[in-house]
PDB file of C-alpha atoms in Angstrom:
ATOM      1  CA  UNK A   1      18.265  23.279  31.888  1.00 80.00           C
ATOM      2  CA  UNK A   2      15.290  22.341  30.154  1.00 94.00           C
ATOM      3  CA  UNK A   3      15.561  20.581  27.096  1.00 96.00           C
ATOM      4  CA  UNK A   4      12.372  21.388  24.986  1.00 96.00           C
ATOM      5  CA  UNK A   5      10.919  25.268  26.371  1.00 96.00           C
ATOM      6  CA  UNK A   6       7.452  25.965  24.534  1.00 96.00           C
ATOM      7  CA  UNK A   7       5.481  29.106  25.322  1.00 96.00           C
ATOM      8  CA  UNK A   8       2.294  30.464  24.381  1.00 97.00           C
ATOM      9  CA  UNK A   9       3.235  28.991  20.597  1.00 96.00           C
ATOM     10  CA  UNK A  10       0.914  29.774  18.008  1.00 95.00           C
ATOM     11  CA  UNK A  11       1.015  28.527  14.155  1.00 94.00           C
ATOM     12  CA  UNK A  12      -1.358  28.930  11.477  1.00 93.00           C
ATOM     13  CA  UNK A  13      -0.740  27.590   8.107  1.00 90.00           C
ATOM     14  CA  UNK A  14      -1.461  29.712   4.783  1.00 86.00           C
ATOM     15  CA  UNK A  15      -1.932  32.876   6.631  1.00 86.00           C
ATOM     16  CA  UNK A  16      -3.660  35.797   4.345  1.00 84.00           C
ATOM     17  CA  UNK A  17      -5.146  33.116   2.137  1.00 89.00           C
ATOM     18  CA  UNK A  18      -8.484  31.917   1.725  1.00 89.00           C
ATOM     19  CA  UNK A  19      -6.741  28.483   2.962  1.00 87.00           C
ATOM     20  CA  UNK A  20      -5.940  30.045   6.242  1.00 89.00           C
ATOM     21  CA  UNK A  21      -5.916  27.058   8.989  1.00 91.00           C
ATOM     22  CA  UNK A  22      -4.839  27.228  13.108  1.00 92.00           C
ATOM     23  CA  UNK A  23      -2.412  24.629  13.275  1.00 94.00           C
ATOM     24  CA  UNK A  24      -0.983  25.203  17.389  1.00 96.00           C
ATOM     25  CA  UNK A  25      -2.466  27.181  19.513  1.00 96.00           C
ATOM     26  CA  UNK A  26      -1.610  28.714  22.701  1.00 96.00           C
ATOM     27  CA  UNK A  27       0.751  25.038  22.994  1.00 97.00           C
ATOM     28  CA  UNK A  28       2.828  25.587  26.256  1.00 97.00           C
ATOM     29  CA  UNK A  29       4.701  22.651  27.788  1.00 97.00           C
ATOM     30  CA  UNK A  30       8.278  21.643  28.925  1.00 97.00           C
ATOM     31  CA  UNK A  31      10.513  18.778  28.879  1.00 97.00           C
ATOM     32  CA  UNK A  32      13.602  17.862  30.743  1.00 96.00           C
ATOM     33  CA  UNK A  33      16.927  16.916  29.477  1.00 94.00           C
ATOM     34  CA  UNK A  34      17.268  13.128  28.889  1.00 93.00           C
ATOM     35  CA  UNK A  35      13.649  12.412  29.355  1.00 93.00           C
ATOM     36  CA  UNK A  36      11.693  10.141  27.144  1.00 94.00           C
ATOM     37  CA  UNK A  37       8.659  12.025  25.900  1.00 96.00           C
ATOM     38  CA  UNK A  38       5.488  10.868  23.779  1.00 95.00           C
ATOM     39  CA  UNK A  39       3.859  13.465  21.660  1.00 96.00           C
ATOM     40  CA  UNK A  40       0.693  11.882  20.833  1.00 94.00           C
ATOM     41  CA  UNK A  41      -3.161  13.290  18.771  1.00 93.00           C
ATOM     42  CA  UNK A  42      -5.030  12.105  15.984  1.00 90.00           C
ATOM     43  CA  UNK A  43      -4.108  13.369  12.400  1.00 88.00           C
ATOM     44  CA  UNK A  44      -4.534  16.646  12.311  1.00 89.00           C
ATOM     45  CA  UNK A  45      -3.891  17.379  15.897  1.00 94.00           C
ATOM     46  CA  UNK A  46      -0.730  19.587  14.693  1.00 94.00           C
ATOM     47  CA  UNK A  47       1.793  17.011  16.016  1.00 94.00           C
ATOM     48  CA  UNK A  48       3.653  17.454  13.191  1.00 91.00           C
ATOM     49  CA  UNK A  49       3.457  20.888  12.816  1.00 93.00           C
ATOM     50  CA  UNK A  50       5.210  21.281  16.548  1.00 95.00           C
ATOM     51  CA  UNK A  51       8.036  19.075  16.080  1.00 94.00           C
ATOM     52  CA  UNK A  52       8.694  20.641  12.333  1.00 92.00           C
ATOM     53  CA  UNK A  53       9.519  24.131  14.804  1.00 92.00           C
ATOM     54  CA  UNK A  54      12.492  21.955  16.915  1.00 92.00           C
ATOM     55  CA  UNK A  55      14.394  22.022  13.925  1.00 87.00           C
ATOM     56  CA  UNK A  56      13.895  25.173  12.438  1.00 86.00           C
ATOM     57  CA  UNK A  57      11.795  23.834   9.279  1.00 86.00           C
ATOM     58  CA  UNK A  58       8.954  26.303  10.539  1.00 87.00           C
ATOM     59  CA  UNK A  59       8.933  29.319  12.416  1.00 85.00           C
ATOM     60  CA  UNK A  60       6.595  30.102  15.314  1.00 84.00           C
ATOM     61  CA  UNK A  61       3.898  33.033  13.949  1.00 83.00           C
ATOM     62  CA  UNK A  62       3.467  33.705  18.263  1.00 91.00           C
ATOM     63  CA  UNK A  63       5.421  32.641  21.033  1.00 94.00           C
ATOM     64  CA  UNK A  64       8.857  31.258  21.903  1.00 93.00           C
ATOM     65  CA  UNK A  65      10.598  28.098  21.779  1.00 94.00           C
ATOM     66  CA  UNK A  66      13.498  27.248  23.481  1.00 94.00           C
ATOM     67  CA  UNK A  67      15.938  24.219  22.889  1.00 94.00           C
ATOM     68  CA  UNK A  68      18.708  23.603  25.181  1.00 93.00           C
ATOM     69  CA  UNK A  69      17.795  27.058  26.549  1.00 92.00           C
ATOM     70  CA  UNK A  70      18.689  28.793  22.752  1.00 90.00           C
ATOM     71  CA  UNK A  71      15.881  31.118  21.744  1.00 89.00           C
ATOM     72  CA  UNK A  72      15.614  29.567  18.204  1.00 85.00           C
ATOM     73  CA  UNK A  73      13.841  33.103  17.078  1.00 81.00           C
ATOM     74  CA  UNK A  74      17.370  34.380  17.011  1.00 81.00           C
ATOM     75  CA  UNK A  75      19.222  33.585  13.748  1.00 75.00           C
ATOM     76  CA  UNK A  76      22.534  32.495  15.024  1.00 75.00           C
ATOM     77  CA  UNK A  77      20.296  29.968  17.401  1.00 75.00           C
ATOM     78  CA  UNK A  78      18.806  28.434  14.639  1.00 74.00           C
ATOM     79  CA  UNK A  79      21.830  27.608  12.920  1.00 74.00           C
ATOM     80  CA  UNK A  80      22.984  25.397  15.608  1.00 79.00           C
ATOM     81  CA  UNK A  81      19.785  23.111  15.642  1.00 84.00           C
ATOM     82  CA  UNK A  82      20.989  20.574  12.866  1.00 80.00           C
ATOM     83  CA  UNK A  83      23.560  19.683  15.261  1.00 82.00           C
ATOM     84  CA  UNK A  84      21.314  19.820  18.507  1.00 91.00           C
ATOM     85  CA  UNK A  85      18.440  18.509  17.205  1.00 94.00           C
ATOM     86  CA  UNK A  86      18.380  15.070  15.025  1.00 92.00           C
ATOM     87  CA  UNK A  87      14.661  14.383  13.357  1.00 91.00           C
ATOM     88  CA  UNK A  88      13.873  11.176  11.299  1.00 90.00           C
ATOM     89  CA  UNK A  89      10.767  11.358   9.655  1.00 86.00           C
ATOM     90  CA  UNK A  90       7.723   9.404   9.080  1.00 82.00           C
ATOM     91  CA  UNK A  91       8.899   8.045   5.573  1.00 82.00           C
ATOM     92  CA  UNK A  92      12.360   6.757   5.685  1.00 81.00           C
ATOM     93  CA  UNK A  93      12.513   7.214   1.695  1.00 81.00           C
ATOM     94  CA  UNK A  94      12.679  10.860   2.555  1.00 80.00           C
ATOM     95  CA  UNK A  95      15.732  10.640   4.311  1.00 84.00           C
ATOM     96  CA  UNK A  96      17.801   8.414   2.557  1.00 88.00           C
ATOM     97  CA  UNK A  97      20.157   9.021  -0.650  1.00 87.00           C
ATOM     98  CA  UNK A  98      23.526   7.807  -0.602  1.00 90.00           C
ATOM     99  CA  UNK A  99      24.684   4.424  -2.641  1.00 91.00           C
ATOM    100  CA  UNK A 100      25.248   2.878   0.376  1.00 95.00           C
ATOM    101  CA  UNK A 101      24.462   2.526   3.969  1.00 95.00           C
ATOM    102  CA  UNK A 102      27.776   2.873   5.076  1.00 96.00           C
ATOM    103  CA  UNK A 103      27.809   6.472   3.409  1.00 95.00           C
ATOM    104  CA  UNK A 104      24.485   7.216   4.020  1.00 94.00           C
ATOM    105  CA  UNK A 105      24.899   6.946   7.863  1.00 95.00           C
ATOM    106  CA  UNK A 106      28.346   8.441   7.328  1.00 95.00           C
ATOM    107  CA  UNK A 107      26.973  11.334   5.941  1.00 93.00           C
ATOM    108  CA  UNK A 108      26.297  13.318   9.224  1.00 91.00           C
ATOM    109  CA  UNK A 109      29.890  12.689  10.666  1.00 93.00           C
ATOM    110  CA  UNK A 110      31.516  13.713   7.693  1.00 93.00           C
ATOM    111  CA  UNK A 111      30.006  17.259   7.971  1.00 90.00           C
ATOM    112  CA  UNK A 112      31.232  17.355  11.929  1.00 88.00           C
ATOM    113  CA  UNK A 113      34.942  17.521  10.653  1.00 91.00           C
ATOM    114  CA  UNK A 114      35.576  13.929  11.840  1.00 94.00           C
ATOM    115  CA  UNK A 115      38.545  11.942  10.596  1.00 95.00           C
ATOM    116  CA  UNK A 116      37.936   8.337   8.879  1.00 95.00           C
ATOM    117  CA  UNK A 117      38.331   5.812  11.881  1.00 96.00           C
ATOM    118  CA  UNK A 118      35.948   8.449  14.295  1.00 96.00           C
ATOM    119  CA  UNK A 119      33.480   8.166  11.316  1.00 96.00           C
ATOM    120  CA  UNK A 120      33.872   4.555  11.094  1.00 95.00           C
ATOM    121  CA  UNK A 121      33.227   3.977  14.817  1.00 95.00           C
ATOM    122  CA  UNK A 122      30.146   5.842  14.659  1.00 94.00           C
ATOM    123  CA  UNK A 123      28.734   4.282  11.598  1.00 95.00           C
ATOM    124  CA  UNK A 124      29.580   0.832  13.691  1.00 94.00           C
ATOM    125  CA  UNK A 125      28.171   1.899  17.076  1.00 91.00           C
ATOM    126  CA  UNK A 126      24.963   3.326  15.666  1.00 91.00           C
ATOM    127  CA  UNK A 127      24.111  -0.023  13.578  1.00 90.00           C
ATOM    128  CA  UNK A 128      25.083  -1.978  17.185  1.00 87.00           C
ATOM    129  CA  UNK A 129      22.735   0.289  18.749  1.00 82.00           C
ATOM    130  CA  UNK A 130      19.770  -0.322  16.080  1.00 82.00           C
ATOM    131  CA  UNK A 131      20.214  -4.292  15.859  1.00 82.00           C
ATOM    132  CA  UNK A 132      21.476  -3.576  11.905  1.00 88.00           C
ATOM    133  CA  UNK A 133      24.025  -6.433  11.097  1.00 91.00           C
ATOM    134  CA  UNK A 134      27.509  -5.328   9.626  1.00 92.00           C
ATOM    135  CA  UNK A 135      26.751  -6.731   6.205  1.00 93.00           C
ATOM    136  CA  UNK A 136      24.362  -3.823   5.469  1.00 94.00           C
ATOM    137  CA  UNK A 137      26.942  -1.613   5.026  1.00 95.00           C
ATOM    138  CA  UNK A 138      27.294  -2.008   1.362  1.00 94.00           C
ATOM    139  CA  UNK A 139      23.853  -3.007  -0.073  1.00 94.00           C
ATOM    140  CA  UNK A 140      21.792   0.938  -1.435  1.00 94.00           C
ATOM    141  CA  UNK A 141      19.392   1.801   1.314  1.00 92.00           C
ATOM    142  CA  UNK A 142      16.440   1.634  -1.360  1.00 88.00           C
ATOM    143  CA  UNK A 143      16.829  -2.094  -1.541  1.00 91.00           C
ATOM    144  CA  UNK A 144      15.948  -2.361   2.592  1.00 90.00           C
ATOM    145  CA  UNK A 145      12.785  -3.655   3.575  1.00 87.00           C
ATOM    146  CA  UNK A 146      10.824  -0.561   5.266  1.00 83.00           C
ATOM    147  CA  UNK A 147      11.645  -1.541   8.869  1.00 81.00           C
ATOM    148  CA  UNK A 148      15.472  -1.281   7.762  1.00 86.00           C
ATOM    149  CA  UNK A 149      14.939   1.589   6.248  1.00 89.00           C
ATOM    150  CA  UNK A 150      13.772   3.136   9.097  1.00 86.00           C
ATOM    151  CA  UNK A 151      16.783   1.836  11.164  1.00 87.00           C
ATOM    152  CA  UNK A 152      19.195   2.746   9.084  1.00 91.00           C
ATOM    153  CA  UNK A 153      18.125   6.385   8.661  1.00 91.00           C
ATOM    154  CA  UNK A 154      17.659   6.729  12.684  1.00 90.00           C
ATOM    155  CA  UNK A 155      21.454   5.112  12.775  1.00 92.00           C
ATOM    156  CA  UNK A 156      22.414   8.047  10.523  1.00 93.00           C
ATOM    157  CA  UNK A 157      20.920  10.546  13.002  1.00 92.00           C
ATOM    158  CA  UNK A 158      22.461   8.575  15.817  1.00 91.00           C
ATOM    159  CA  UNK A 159      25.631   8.721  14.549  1.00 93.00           C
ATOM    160  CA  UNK A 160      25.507  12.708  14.728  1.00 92.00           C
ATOM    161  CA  UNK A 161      25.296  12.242  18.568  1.00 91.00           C
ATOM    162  CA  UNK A 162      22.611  14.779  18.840  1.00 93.00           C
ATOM    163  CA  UNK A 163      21.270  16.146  22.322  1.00 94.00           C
ATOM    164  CA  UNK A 164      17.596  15.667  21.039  1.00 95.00           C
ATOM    165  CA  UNK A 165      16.616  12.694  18.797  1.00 94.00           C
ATOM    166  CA  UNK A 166      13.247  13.312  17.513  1.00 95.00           C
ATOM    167  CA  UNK A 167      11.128  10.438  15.800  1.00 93.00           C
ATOM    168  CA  UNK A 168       8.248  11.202  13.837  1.00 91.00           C
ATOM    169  CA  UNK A 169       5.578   7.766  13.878  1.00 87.00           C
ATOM    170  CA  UNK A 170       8.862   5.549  14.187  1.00 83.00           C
ATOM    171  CA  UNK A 171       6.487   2.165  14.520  1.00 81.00           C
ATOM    172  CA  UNK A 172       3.963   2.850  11.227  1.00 76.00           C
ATOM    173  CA  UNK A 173       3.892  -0.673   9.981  1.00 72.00           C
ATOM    174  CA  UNK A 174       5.824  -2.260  12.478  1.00 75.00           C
ATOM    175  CA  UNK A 175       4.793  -6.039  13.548  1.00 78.00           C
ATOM    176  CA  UNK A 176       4.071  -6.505  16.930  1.00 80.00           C
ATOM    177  CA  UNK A 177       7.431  -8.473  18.120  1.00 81.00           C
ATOM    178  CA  UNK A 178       9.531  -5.829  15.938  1.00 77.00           C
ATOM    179  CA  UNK A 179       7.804  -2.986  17.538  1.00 81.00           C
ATOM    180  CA  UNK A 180       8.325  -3.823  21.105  1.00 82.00           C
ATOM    181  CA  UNK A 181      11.926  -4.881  20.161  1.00 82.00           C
ATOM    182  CA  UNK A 182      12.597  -1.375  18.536  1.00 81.00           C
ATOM    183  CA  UNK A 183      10.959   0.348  21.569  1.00 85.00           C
ATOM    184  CA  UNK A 184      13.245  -1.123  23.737  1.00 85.00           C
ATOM    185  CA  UNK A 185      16.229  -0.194  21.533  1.00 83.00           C
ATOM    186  CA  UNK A 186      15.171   3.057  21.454  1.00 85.00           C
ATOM    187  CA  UNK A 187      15.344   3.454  25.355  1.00 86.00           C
ATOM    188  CA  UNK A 188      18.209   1.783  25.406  1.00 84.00           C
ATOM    189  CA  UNK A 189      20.016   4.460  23.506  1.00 82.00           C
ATOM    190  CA  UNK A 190      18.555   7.357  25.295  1.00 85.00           C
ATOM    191  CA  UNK A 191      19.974   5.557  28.544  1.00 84.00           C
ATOM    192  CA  UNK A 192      23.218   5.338  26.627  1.00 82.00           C
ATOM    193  CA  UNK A 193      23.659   9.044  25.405  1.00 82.00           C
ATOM    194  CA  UNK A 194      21.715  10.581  27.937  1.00 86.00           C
ATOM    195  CA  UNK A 195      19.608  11.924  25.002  1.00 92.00           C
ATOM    196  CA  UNK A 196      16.524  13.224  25.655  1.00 95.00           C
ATOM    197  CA  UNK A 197      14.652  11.309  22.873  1.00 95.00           C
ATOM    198  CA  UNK A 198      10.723  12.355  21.044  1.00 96.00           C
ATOM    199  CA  UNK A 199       8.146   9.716  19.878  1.00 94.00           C
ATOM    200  CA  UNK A 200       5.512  11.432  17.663  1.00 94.00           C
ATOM    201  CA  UNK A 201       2.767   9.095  17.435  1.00 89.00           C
ATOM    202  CA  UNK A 202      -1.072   8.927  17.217  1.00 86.00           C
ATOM    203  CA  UNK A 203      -1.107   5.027  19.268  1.00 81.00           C
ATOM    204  CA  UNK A 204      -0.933   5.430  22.714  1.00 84.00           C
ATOM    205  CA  UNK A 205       0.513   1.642  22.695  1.00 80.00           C
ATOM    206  CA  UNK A 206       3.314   2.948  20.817  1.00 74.00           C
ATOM    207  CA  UNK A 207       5.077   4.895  23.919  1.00 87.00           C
ATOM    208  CA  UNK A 208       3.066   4.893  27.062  1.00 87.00           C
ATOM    209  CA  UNK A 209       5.644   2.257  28.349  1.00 86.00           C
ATOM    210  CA  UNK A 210       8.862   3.743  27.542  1.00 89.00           C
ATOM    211  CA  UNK A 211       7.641   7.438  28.289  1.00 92.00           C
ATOM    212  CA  UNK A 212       8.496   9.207  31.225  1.00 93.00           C
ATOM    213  CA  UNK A 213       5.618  12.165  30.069  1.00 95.00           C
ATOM    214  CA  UNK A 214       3.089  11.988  27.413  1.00 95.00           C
ATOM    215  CA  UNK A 215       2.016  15.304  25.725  1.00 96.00           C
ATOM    216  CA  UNK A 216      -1.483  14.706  24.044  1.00 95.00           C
ATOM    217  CA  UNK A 217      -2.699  17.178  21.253  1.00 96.00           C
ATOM    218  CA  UNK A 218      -5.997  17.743  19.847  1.00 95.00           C
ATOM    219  CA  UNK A 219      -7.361  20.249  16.931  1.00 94.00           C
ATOM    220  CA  UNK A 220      -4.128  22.230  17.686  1.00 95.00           C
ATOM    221  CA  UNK A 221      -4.327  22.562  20.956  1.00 96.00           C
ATOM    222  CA  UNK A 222      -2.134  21.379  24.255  1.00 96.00           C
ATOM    223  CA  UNK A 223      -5.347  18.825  25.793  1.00 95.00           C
ATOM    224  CA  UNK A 224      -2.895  16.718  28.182  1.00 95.00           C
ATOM    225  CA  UNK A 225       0.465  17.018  29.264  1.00 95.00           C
ATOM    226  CA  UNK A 226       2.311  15.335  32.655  1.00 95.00           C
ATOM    227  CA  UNK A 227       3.263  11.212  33.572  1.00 94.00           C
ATOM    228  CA  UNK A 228       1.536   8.220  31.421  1.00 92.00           C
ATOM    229  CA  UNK A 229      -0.149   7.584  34.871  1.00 90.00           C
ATOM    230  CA  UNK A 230      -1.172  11.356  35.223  1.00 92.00           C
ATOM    231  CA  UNK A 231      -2.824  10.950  31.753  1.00 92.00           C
ATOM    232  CA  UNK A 232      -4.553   7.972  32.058  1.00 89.00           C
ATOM    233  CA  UNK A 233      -6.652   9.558  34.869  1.00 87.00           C
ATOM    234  CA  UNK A 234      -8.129  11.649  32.155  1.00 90.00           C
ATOM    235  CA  UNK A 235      -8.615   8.483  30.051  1.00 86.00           C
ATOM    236  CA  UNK A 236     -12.454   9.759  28.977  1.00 86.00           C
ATOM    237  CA  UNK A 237     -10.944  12.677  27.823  1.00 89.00           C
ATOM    238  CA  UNK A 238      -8.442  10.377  25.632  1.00 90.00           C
ATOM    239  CA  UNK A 239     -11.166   8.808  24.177  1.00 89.00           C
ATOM    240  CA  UNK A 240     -13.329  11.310  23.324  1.00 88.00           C
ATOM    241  CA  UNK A 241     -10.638  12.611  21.477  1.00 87.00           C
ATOM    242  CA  UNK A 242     -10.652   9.624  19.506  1.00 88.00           C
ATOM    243  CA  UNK A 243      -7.511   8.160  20.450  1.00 90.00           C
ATOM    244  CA  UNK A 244      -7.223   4.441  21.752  1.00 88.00           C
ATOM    245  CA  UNK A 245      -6.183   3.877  25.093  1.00 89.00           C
ATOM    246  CA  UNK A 246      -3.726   0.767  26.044  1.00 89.00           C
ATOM    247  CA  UNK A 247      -5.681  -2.730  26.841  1.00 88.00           C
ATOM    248  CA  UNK A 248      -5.265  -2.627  30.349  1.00 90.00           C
ATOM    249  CA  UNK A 249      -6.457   0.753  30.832  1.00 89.00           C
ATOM    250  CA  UNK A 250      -9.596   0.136  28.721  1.00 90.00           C
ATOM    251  CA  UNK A 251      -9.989  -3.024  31.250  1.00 91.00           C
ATOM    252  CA  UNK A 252      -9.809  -1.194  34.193  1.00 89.00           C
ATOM    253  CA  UNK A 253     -12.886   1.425  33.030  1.00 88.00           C
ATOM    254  CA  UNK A 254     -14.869  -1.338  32.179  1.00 90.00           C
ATOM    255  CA  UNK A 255     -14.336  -2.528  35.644  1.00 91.00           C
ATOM    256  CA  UNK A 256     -15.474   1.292  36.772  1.00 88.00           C
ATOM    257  CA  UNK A 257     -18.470   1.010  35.116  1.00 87.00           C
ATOM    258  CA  UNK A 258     -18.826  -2.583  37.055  1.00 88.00           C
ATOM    259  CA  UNK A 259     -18.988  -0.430  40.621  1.00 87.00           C
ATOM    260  CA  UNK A 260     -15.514  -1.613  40.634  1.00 88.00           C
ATOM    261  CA  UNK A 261     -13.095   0.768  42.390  1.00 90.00           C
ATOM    262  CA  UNK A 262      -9.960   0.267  40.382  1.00 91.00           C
ATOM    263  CA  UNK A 263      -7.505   2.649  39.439  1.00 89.00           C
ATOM    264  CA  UNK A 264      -7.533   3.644  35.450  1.00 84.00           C
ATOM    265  CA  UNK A 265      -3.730   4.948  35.864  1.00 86.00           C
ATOM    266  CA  UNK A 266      -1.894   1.519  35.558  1.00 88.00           C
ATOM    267  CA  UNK A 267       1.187   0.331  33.467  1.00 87.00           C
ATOM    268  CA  UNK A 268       1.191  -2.831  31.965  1.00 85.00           C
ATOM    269  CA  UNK A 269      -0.807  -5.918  32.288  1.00 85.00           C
ATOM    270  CA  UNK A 270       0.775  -6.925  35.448  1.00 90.00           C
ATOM    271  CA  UNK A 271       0.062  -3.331  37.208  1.00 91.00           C
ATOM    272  CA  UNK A 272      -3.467  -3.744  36.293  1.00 90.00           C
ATOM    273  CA  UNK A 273      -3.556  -7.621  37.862  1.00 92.00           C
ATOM    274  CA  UNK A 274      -2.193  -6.202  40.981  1.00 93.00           C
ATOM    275  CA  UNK A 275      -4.702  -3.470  41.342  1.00 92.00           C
ATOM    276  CA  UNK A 276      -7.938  -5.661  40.820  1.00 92.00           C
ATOM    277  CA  UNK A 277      -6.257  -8.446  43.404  1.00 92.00           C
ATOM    278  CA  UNK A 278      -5.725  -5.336  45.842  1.00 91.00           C
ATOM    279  CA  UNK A 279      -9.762  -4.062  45.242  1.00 89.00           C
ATOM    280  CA  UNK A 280     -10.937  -7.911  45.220  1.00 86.00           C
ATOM    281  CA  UNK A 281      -9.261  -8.260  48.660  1.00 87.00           C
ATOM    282  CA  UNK A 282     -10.138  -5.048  50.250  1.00 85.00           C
ATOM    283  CA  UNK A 283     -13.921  -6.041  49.500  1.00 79.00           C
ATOM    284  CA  UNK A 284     -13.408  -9.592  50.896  1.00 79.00           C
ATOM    285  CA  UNK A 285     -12.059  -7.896  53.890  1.00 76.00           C
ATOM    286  CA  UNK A 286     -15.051  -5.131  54.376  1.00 76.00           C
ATOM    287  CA  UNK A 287     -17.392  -8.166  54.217  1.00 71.00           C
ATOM    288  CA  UNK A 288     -16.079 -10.311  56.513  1.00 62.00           C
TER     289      UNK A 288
END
């Protein structure tokens, strides 16, 4: 079963107005149950406007959409998706509103029927999961710096246990060191649940490690879709789009352009080391 089933989806936002704008079209593209996906474009690319349909906030004008194999056209599918799919959005502010963060991340459990100790362990295990200390629990939300805001209202999805955990630009104004650490949390989690787990970003740096498929938008439509290494042989395409590609990538087509004939598909700094020792040698070994 697939996780995330798009087909032929079209959107266009203020239809029959003056204001009339094609957000998605023709966006087809699948991804597997507890896979790690990147969903990456510049603004405007309709990133956005795709994940807003996983949850039901918009409805597709053409097309279908299937999560967890549930045609969400149907009403009685749709009703299920708060459970299915959990979606934390770019501004953390948006999502948070109780006193505290105990009952703010104790919110979604609560409205699953579960008693007080199965709330309790969630609220726990979600803050262990997030690197959120214990003495959070009391302080308001509002009084977090933004980095804990954003961790606490992903710990409130978390503790919902949903099959798809969606994150809309989770890293926005993240420091380098806190970035990668919250990266690495993130996989962590999907390796715990089995989730299948959606980074919606416009920096390729963001996710291209931790992805097991990158799905690159631009002006609404579907311009890449398969592995980061599958991608990064189109990397000219990635930059005419105007997106930035990872450091080592950008190294290796500068090497290219050098007669150089090293591989543009490589992950991480080390990957690309390897690959320009492996070309070096080969040469040294054609001219002697």
């Amino acid at each position: 079963m697939w996780a995330v089933e798009v087909n032929n989806l079209y959107f266009t936002h203020a239809t029959g107005t003056p204001f009339e704008q094609p957000a998605l079209i023709d966006i087809s593209f699948k991804i597997a149950v507890g896979q790690t996906v990147g969903i990456i474009g510049p603004t405007g690319s309709g990133k956005s406007t795709l994940i807003q349909h996983f949850n039901g906030l918009v409805s597709a004008k053409k097309g279908t959409l299937k999560i967890t194999g549930r045609d969400i056209a149907e009403k009685k599918e749709r009703k299920q998706l708060w459970s299915l799919v959990g979606m934390v959005f770019q501004y953390p502010d948006h999502q948070l509103f109780a006193e505290t963060v105990y009952e703010d991340i104790a919110f979604g459990p609560k409205n699953l029927g579960l008693d007080e100790q199965q709330i309790k362990n969630r609220v726990i295990e979600a803050l262990q999961c997030l690197a959120l200390p214990e003495s959070v629990l009391e302080l308001s939300p509002l009084t977090l710096s933004g980095g804990m805001k954003r961790r606490v209202a992903i710990a409130g999805v978390l503790a919902m246990r949903p099959q798809i955990l969606v994150l809309d630009e989770p890293t926005a104004g993240m420091e380098p060191v806190v970035k990668k650490q919250f990266l690495q949390n993130i996989k962590r989690i999907q390796n715990n649940y089995q989730m299948t787990v959606i980074l919606v970003t416009h920096e390729m740096d963001d996710v291209y490690r931790i992805a097991d498929q990158l799905i690159v938008l631009n002006q609404g439509k579907l311009m890449l879709a398969g592995t980061p290494q599958a991608v990064f042989e189109q990397a000219q395409a990635i930059i005419d789009a105007g997106l930035a590609l990872p450091l080592e990538v950008q190294i290796m087509l500068k090497l290219k352009q050098r007669k150089l004939p090293v591989r543009s598909d490589v992950i991480g700094l080390d990957e690309a080391v390897a690959e320009i020792v492996k070309v070096k040698s080969e040469k040294l070994k054609t001219k002697s």
